[in-house]
Short mmCIF file of N, CA and C in Angstrom, two decimals:
data_model
loop_
_atom_site.label_atom_id
_atom_site.label_comp_id
_atom_site.label_asym_id
_atom_site.label_seq_id
_atom_site.Cartn_x
_atom_site.Cartn_y
_atom_site.Cartn_z
N MET A 1 1.00 -40.13 45.49
CA MET A 1 1.95 -39.92 44.43
C MET A 1 1.30 -40.05 43.06
N LYS A 2 0.37 -41.03 42.94
CA LYS A 2 -0.30 -41.22 41.66
C LYS A 2 -1.18 -40.02 41.32
N ASN A 3 -1.84 -39.43 42.33
CA ASN A 3 -2.67 -38.25 42.09
C ASN A 3 -1.83 -37.09 41.56
N TRP A 4 -0.66 -36.91 42.14
CA TRP A 4 0.25 -35.84 41.71
C TRP A 4 0.64 -36.04 40.24
N LEU A 5 0.91 -37.25 39.84
CA LEU A 5 1.27 -37.57 38.45
C LEU A 5 0.12 -37.25 37.50
N TRP A 6 -1.11 -37.62 37.87
CA TRP A 6 -2.27 -37.34 37.03
C TRP A 6 -2.54 -35.84 36.93
N ILE A 7 -2.36 -35.12 38.00
CA ILE A 7 -2.55 -33.66 37.98
C ILE A 7 -1.54 -33.01 37.05
N MET A 8 -0.28 -33.40 37.15
CA MET A 8 0.77 -32.83 36.28
C MET A 8 0.51 -33.19 34.81
N LEU A 9 0.11 -34.43 34.57
CA LEU A 9 -0.19 -34.86 33.21
C LEU A 9 -1.37 -34.08 32.64
N SER A 10 -2.39 -33.83 33.45
CA SER A 10 -3.56 -33.05 33.01
C SER A 10 -3.16 -31.62 32.66
N PHE A 11 -2.35 -30.99 33.52
CA PHE A 11 -1.88 -29.63 33.23
C PHE A 11 -1.03 -29.60 31.97
N GLY A 12 -0.22 -30.62 31.78
CA GLY A 12 0.61 -30.70 30.57
C GLY A 12 -0.22 -30.79 29.31
N VAL A 13 -1.27 -31.61 29.33
CA VAL A 13 -2.15 -31.75 28.16
C VAL A 13 -2.89 -30.44 27.89
N ILE A 14 -3.41 -29.80 28.94
CA ILE A 14 -4.11 -28.52 28.77
C ILE A 14 -3.16 -27.47 28.22
N PHE A 15 -1.94 -27.41 28.75
CA PHE A 15 -0.95 -26.46 28.25
C PHE A 15 -0.64 -26.73 26.78
N LEU A 16 -0.49 -27.98 26.41
CA LEU A 16 -0.20 -28.35 25.03
C LEU A 16 -1.33 -27.92 24.09
N VAL A 17 -2.58 -28.08 24.52
CA VAL A 17 -3.74 -27.66 23.72
C VAL A 17 -3.71 -26.15 23.52
N PHE A 18 -3.43 -25.37 24.56
CA PHE A 18 -3.37 -23.92 24.43
C PHE A 18 -2.24 -23.48 23.50
N VAL A 19 -1.08 -24.09 23.62
CA VAL A 19 0.06 -23.73 22.77
C VAL A 19 -0.24 -24.04 21.31
N MET A 20 -0.79 -25.21 21.05
CA MET A 20 -1.12 -25.58 19.66
C MET A 20 -2.19 -24.66 19.09
N ASN A 21 -3.19 -24.30 19.90
CA ASN A 21 -4.23 -23.40 19.45
C ASN A 21 -3.64 -22.03 19.10
N HIS A 22 -2.71 -21.56 19.90
CA HIS A 22 -2.06 -20.27 19.64
C HIS A 22 -1.33 -20.29 18.30
N PHE A 23 -0.54 -21.33 18.05
CA PHE A 23 0.23 -21.40 16.81
C PHE A 23 -0.66 -21.64 15.60
N LEU A 24 -1.74 -22.39 15.74
CA LEU A 24 -2.66 -22.59 14.63
C LEU A 24 -3.35 -21.29 14.27
N ASP A 25 -3.76 -20.51 15.28
CA ASP A 25 -4.37 -19.21 15.01
C ASP A 25 -3.41 -18.30 14.27
N LYS A 26 -2.15 -18.26 14.67
CA LYS A 26 -1.16 -17.40 14.03
C LYS A 26 -0.93 -17.81 12.58
N SER A 27 -0.92 -19.10 12.29
CA SER A 27 -0.64 -19.55 10.93
C SER A 27 -1.81 -19.31 10.00
N GLN A 28 -3.03 -19.18 10.54
CA GLN A 28 -4.20 -18.96 9.70
C GLN A 28 -4.49 -17.48 9.48
N GLN A 29 -3.81 -16.60 10.17
CA GLN A 29 -4.04 -15.18 9.99
C GLN A 29 -3.52 -14.75 8.63
N GLN A 30 -4.27 -13.86 7.99
CA GLN A 30 -3.83 -13.34 6.71
C GLN A 30 -2.74 -12.31 6.93
N PRO A 31 -1.78 -12.23 6.01
CA PRO A 31 -0.77 -11.19 6.13
C PRO A 31 -1.40 -9.83 5.84
N ASN A 32 -0.64 -8.77 6.04
CA ASN A 32 -1.14 -7.43 5.73
C ASN A 32 -1.54 -7.39 4.27
N MET A 33 -2.83 -7.27 4.03
CA MET A 33 -3.33 -7.21 2.67
C MET A 33 -3.16 -5.79 2.16
N ILE A 34 -2.68 -5.66 0.96
CA ILE A 34 -2.52 -4.34 0.37
C ILE A 34 -3.57 -4.18 -0.72
N ARG A 35 -4.26 -3.06 -0.68
CA ARG A 35 -5.17 -2.72 -1.77
C ARG A 35 -4.74 -1.38 -2.31
N SER A 36 -5.21 -1.05 -3.48
CA SER A 36 -4.81 0.21 -4.09
C SER A 36 -6.03 0.92 -4.66
N VAL A 37 -5.91 2.23 -4.75
CA VAL A 37 -6.92 3.06 -5.38
C VAL A 37 -6.23 3.89 -6.44
N SER A 38 -6.72 3.79 -7.66
CA SER A 38 -6.13 4.55 -8.76
C SER A 38 -6.55 6.01 -8.65
N LEU A 39 -5.56 6.91 -8.63
CA LEU A 39 -5.85 8.34 -8.54
C LEU A 39 -5.96 8.96 -9.92
N THR A 40 -5.12 8.51 -10.85
CA THR A 40 -5.18 9.01 -12.23
C THR A 40 -4.40 8.07 -13.14
N THR A 41 -4.77 8.08 -14.41
CA THR A 41 -4.07 7.33 -15.45
C THR A 41 -3.87 8.27 -16.62
N SER A 42 -2.68 8.23 -17.22
CA SER A 42 -2.39 9.11 -18.35
C SER A 42 -1.54 8.38 -19.38
N THR A 43 -1.86 8.61 -20.65
CA THR A 43 -1.12 8.02 -21.76
C THR A 43 -0.31 9.11 -22.43
N SER A 44 0.90 8.76 -22.86
CA SER A 44 1.77 9.73 -23.53
C SER A 44 1.13 10.20 -24.84
N PRO A 45 1.58 11.35 -25.39
CA PRO A 45 0.93 11.95 -26.56
C PRO A 45 0.75 10.99 -27.75
N ASN A 46 1.72 10.16 -28.05
CA ASN A 46 1.61 9.23 -29.18
C ASN A 46 1.24 7.82 -28.73
N GLN A 47 0.71 7.67 -27.52
CA GLN A 47 0.25 6.41 -26.95
C GLN A 47 1.34 5.32 -26.89
N GLN A 48 2.59 5.73 -26.66
CA GLN A 48 3.68 4.75 -26.52
C GLN A 48 3.84 4.29 -25.07
N ASN A 49 3.51 5.14 -24.12
CA ASN A 49 3.67 4.83 -22.70
C ASN A 49 2.42 5.22 -21.93
N ILE A 50 2.28 4.60 -20.77
CA ILE A 50 1.16 4.92 -19.89
C ILE A 50 1.67 4.92 -18.45
N VAL A 51 1.14 5.83 -17.65
CA VAL A 51 1.44 5.84 -16.21
C VAL A 51 0.11 5.86 -15.45
N GLU A 52 0.14 5.21 -14.30
CA GLU A 52 -1.01 5.21 -13.41
C GLU A 52 -0.50 5.48 -12.00
N VAL A 53 -1.07 6.48 -11.35
CA VAL A 53 -0.68 6.82 -9.99
C VAL A 53 -1.71 6.19 -9.04
N LYS A 54 -1.20 5.42 -8.07
CA LYS A 54 -2.08 4.70 -7.15
C LYS A 54 -1.71 5.02 -5.70
N LYS A 55 -2.74 5.14 -4.88
CA LYS A 55 -2.56 5.25 -3.44
C LYS A 55 -2.67 3.84 -2.88
N MET A 56 -1.65 3.42 -2.13
CA MET A 56 -1.58 2.06 -1.61
C MET A 56 -2.04 2.05 -0.15
N TYR A 57 -2.84 1.06 0.20
CA TYR A 57 -3.34 0.90 1.56
C TYR A 57 -2.82 -0.40 2.15
N LYS A 58 -2.53 -0.37 3.44
CA LYS A 58 -2.06 -1.54 4.16
C LYS A 58 -3.04 -1.82 5.29
N GLN A 59 -3.29 -3.09 5.53
CA GLN A 59 -4.17 -3.48 6.63
C GLN A 59 -3.35 -3.56 7.90
N THR A 60 -3.82 -2.88 8.93
CA THR A 60 -3.12 -2.88 10.22
C THR A 60 -4.11 -3.24 11.32
N THR A 61 -3.58 -3.64 12.45
CA THR A 61 -4.41 -3.95 13.61
C THR A 61 -4.22 -2.84 14.63
N ASP A 62 -5.33 -2.27 15.06
CA ASP A 62 -5.30 -1.29 16.14
C ASP A 62 -5.31 -2.08 17.45
N TYR A 63 -4.20 -2.09 18.16
CA TYR A 63 -4.09 -2.91 19.36
C TYR A 63 -4.83 -2.34 20.56
N PHE A 64 -5.39 -1.15 20.41
CA PHE A 64 -6.20 -0.60 21.49
C PHE A 64 -7.55 -1.30 21.54
N ASP A 65 -8.19 -1.44 20.35
CA ASP A 65 -9.50 -2.11 20.31
C ASP A 65 -9.49 -3.36 19.41
N TYR A 66 -8.31 -3.76 18.94
CA TYR A 66 -8.12 -4.96 18.13
C TYR A 66 -8.98 -4.97 16.86
N GLU A 67 -9.16 -3.81 16.26
CA GLU A 67 -9.90 -3.72 15.01
C GLU A 67 -8.92 -3.72 13.85
N GLN A 68 -9.34 -4.31 12.74
CA GLN A 68 -8.57 -4.25 11.51
C GLN A 68 -8.91 -2.95 10.80
N LYS A 69 -7.90 -2.18 10.47
CA LYS A 69 -8.10 -0.89 9.81
C LYS A 69 -7.21 -0.81 8.58
N GLN A 70 -7.65 -0.04 7.60
CA GLN A 70 -6.84 0.17 6.41
C GLN A 70 -6.25 1.56 6.49
N LYS A 71 -4.95 1.63 6.28
CA LYS A 71 -4.22 2.88 6.42
C LYS A 71 -3.54 3.20 5.09
N ALA A 72 -3.67 4.44 4.63
CA ALA A 72 -2.95 4.88 3.43
C ALA A 72 -1.46 4.80 3.74
N ASP A 73 -0.75 4.01 2.94
CA ASP A 73 0.64 3.69 3.27
C ASP A 73 1.65 4.38 2.36
N SER A 74 1.37 4.42 1.06
CA SER A 74 2.35 4.98 0.13
C SER A 74 1.67 5.39 -1.16
N LEU A 75 2.46 6.01 -2.02
CA LEU A 75 2.00 6.45 -3.33
C LEU A 75 2.95 5.88 -4.37
N ARG A 76 2.40 5.27 -5.41
CA ARG A 76 3.22 4.64 -6.45
C ARG A 76 2.80 5.11 -7.84
N MET A 77 3.81 5.19 -8.73
CA MET A 77 3.56 5.44 -10.14
C MET A 77 3.88 4.15 -10.88
N TYR A 78 2.85 3.51 -11.44
CA TYR A 78 3.05 2.33 -12.28
C TYR A 78 3.21 2.80 -13.72
N TYR A 79 4.07 2.11 -14.48
CA TYR A 79 4.32 2.54 -15.86
C TYR A 79 4.55 1.34 -16.77
N GLY A 80 4.36 1.59 -18.07
CA GLY A 80 4.56 0.55 -19.07
C GLY A 80 3.92 0.95 -20.39
N GLN A 81 3.68 -0.04 -21.26
CA GLN A 81 3.04 0.20 -22.55
C GLN A 81 1.52 0.05 -22.39
N PRO A 82 0.76 0.85 -23.15
CA PRO A 82 -0.70 0.71 -23.10
C PRO A 82 -1.13 -0.71 -23.49
N GLY A 83 -2.10 -1.23 -22.78
CA GLY A 83 -2.59 -2.58 -23.05
C GLY A 83 -1.87 -3.67 -22.29
N SER A 84 -0.73 -3.34 -21.69
CA SER A 84 0.02 -4.34 -20.93
C SER A 84 -0.33 -4.23 -19.45
N THR A 85 0.01 -5.26 -18.70
CA THR A 85 -0.16 -5.22 -17.25
C THR A 85 0.95 -4.35 -16.67
N LEU A 86 0.58 -3.37 -15.89
CA LEU A 86 1.56 -2.44 -15.32
C LEU A 86 2.13 -3.03 -14.02
N ASN A 87 3.27 -3.72 -14.14
CA ASN A 87 3.92 -4.33 -12.98
C ASN A 87 5.06 -3.47 -12.44
N GLN A 88 5.68 -2.69 -13.31
CA GLN A 88 6.81 -1.86 -12.88
C GLN A 88 6.26 -0.61 -12.20
N TYR A 89 6.90 -0.24 -11.11
CA TYR A 89 6.45 0.96 -10.41
C TYR A 89 7.62 1.68 -9.76
N LYS A 90 7.38 2.94 -9.48
CA LYS A 90 8.33 3.79 -8.77
C LYS A 90 7.58 4.34 -7.56
N GLU A 91 8.18 4.16 -6.38
CA GLU A 91 7.60 4.69 -5.15
C GLU A 91 7.80 6.20 -5.14
N LEU A 92 6.73 6.96 -4.95
CA LEU A 92 6.83 8.42 -4.89
C LEU A 92 7.12 8.80 -3.44
N GLN A 93 8.38 9.09 -3.17
CA GLN A 93 8.86 9.33 -1.80
C GLN A 93 8.56 10.75 -1.35
N GLY A 94 8.45 10.92 -0.04
CA GLY A 94 8.31 12.24 0.55
C GLY A 94 6.90 12.80 0.49
N VAL A 95 5.92 11.93 0.28
CA VAL A 95 4.53 12.36 0.20
C VAL A 95 3.74 11.62 1.27
N GLN A 96 2.94 12.36 2.01
CA GLN A 96 2.05 11.72 2.97
C GLN A 96 0.73 11.41 2.25
N PRO A 97 0.43 10.14 2.01
CA PRO A 97 -0.71 9.77 1.17
C PRO A 97 -2.05 10.33 1.63
N PHE A 98 -2.24 10.49 2.93
CA PHE A 98 -3.54 10.98 3.40
C PHE A 98 -3.75 12.46 3.10
N MET A 99 -2.69 13.19 2.72
CA MET A 99 -2.80 14.62 2.44
C MET A 99 -3.06 14.92 0.97
N ILE A 100 -3.11 13.90 0.13
CA ILE A 100 -3.24 14.11 -1.31
C ILE A 100 -4.69 14.39 -1.68
N HIS A 101 -4.89 15.46 -2.47
CA HIS A 101 -6.23 15.80 -2.93
C HIS A 101 -6.39 15.55 -4.42
N ASP A 102 -5.32 15.68 -5.17
CA ASP A 102 -5.41 15.52 -6.62
C ASP A 102 -4.02 15.23 -7.18
N VAL A 103 -3.98 14.64 -8.36
CA VAL A 103 -2.72 14.34 -9.04
C VAL A 103 -2.86 14.77 -10.49
N ASP A 104 -1.90 15.55 -10.98
CA ASP A 104 -1.85 15.96 -12.39
C ASP A 104 -0.65 15.31 -13.05
N VAL A 105 -0.85 14.83 -14.28
CA VAL A 105 0.23 14.22 -15.05
C VAL A 105 0.39 15.01 -16.33
N HIS A 106 1.64 15.43 -16.61
CA HIS A 106 1.96 16.15 -17.85
C HIS A 106 3.10 15.42 -18.54
N TRP A 107 3.03 15.34 -19.86
CA TRP A 107 4.08 14.69 -20.65
C TRP A 107 4.88 15.76 -21.36
N LYS A 108 6.21 15.77 -21.15
CA LYS A 108 7.10 16.66 -21.89
C LYS A 108 7.47 16.03 -23.23
N SER A 109 7.51 14.70 -23.26
CA SER A 109 7.79 13.94 -24.48
C SER A 109 7.18 12.56 -24.28
N GLU A 110 7.47 11.65 -25.19
CA GLU A 110 6.95 10.29 -25.06
C GLU A 110 7.53 9.56 -23.85
N GLN A 111 8.71 9.97 -23.42
CA GLN A 111 9.41 9.28 -22.34
C GLN A 111 9.46 10.08 -21.04
N HIS A 112 9.35 11.39 -21.12
CA HIS A 112 9.51 12.26 -19.95
C HIS A 112 8.14 12.65 -19.40
N VAL A 113 7.89 12.25 -18.16
CA VAL A 113 6.61 12.53 -17.52
C VAL A 113 6.83 13.36 -16.25
N ILE A 114 5.92 14.29 -16.01
CA ILE A 114 5.94 15.12 -14.80
C ILE A 114 4.66 14.82 -14.03
N ILE A 115 4.84 14.49 -12.75
CA ILE A 115 3.69 14.20 -11.89
C ILE A 115 3.64 15.26 -10.80
N ASN A 116 2.54 15.98 -10.74
CA ASN A 116 2.32 17.00 -9.72
C ASN A 116 1.32 16.47 -8.69
N ILE A 117 1.75 16.44 -7.44
CA ILE A 117 0.86 16.06 -6.34
C ILE A 117 0.25 17.34 -5.81
N MET A 118 -1.07 17.41 -5.83
CA MET A 118 -1.77 18.64 -5.48
C MET A 118 -2.35 18.54 -4.06
N LYS A 119 -2.40 19.70 -3.43
CA LYS A 119 -2.96 19.82 -2.09
C LYS A 119 -3.83 21.08 -2.08
N THR A 120 -4.97 21.03 -1.41
CA THR A 120 -5.86 22.19 -1.34
C THR A 120 -5.41 23.11 -0.22
N ASN A 121 -5.26 24.41 -0.54
CA ASN A 121 -4.85 25.37 0.49
C ASN A 121 -6.08 25.92 1.21
N HIS A 122 -5.86 26.91 2.07
CA HIS A 122 -6.95 27.46 2.89
C HIS A 122 -8.01 28.19 2.05
N GLN A 123 -7.62 28.66 0.87
CA GLN A 123 -8.58 29.33 -0.02
C GLN A 123 -9.29 28.32 -0.92
N HIS A 124 -9.14 27.04 -0.64
CA HIS A 124 -9.75 25.95 -1.40
C HIS A 124 -9.29 25.91 -2.86
N LYS A 125 -8.04 26.28 -3.08
CA LYS A 125 -7.45 26.20 -4.41
C LYS A 125 -6.35 25.15 -4.38
N ASN A 126 -6.26 24.38 -5.47
CA ASN A 126 -5.22 23.36 -5.56
C ASN A 126 -3.87 24.01 -5.77
N LYS A 127 -2.89 23.54 -5.04
CA LYS A 127 -1.53 24.04 -5.13
C LYS A 127 -0.61 22.83 -5.24
N VAL A 128 0.48 22.97 -6.02
CA VAL A 128 1.42 21.86 -6.18
C VAL A 128 2.13 21.64 -4.85
N TYR A 129 1.99 20.45 -4.32
CA TYR A 129 2.59 20.06 -3.05
C TYR A 129 3.96 19.44 -3.28
N LYS A 130 4.06 18.60 -4.31
CA LYS A 130 5.33 17.94 -4.64
C LYS A 130 5.32 17.63 -6.13
N ARG A 131 6.49 17.75 -6.77
CA ARG A 131 6.61 17.49 -8.21
C ARG A 131 7.67 16.42 -8.44
N PHE A 132 7.35 15.48 -9.32
CA PHE A 132 8.27 14.40 -9.69
C PHE A 132 8.50 14.44 -11.19
N ASN A 133 9.77 14.37 -11.60
CA ASN A 133 10.15 14.30 -13.02
C ASN A 133 10.79 12.94 -13.27
N TYR A 134 10.28 12.21 -14.25
CA TYR A 134 10.84 10.90 -14.57
C TYR A 134 11.01 10.74 -16.07
N ASN A 135 12.15 10.16 -16.44
CA ASN A 135 12.37 9.72 -17.81
C ASN A 135 12.19 8.20 -17.80
N LEU A 136 11.16 7.71 -18.46
CA LEU A 136 10.83 6.29 -18.40
C LEU A 136 11.91 5.41 -19.02
N ASN A 137 12.72 5.95 -19.94
CA ASN A 137 13.83 5.18 -20.52
C ASN A 137 14.90 4.87 -19.49
N GLU A 138 15.04 5.71 -18.49
CA GLU A 138 16.10 5.56 -17.49
C GLU A 138 15.65 4.77 -16.26
N MET A 139 14.46 4.26 -16.29
CA MET A 139 13.95 3.53 -15.12
C MET A 139 14.04 2.03 -15.34
#
């Protein structure tokens, strides 16, 4: 009877060590880190506003080979005054970030900005893939 008790106690301690190790590993893992790559920056004609278009990347785990990979996740337009930290952004919806070849920014006025997402066609010429119109006063 005493041997049975020691065997169960040993299995319990080993199980407890494995469970604690599992939870400690999970708590030390970094969350999905996001990095960004600036595609273009443009200042309005009288330098009152600035926009920066960034491609955002998310870190993911490939569960087939358990490798950490960075995947293009979204496209954002950051905006604000020149010289300030650009914290405000608008998510550019309906664009597949991996298909983007170029971004053009045109200003209709100090507040109205047009962003053209360009894609290269079969003749290797840039063509407008998606167009966004924003009035920065209304955002």
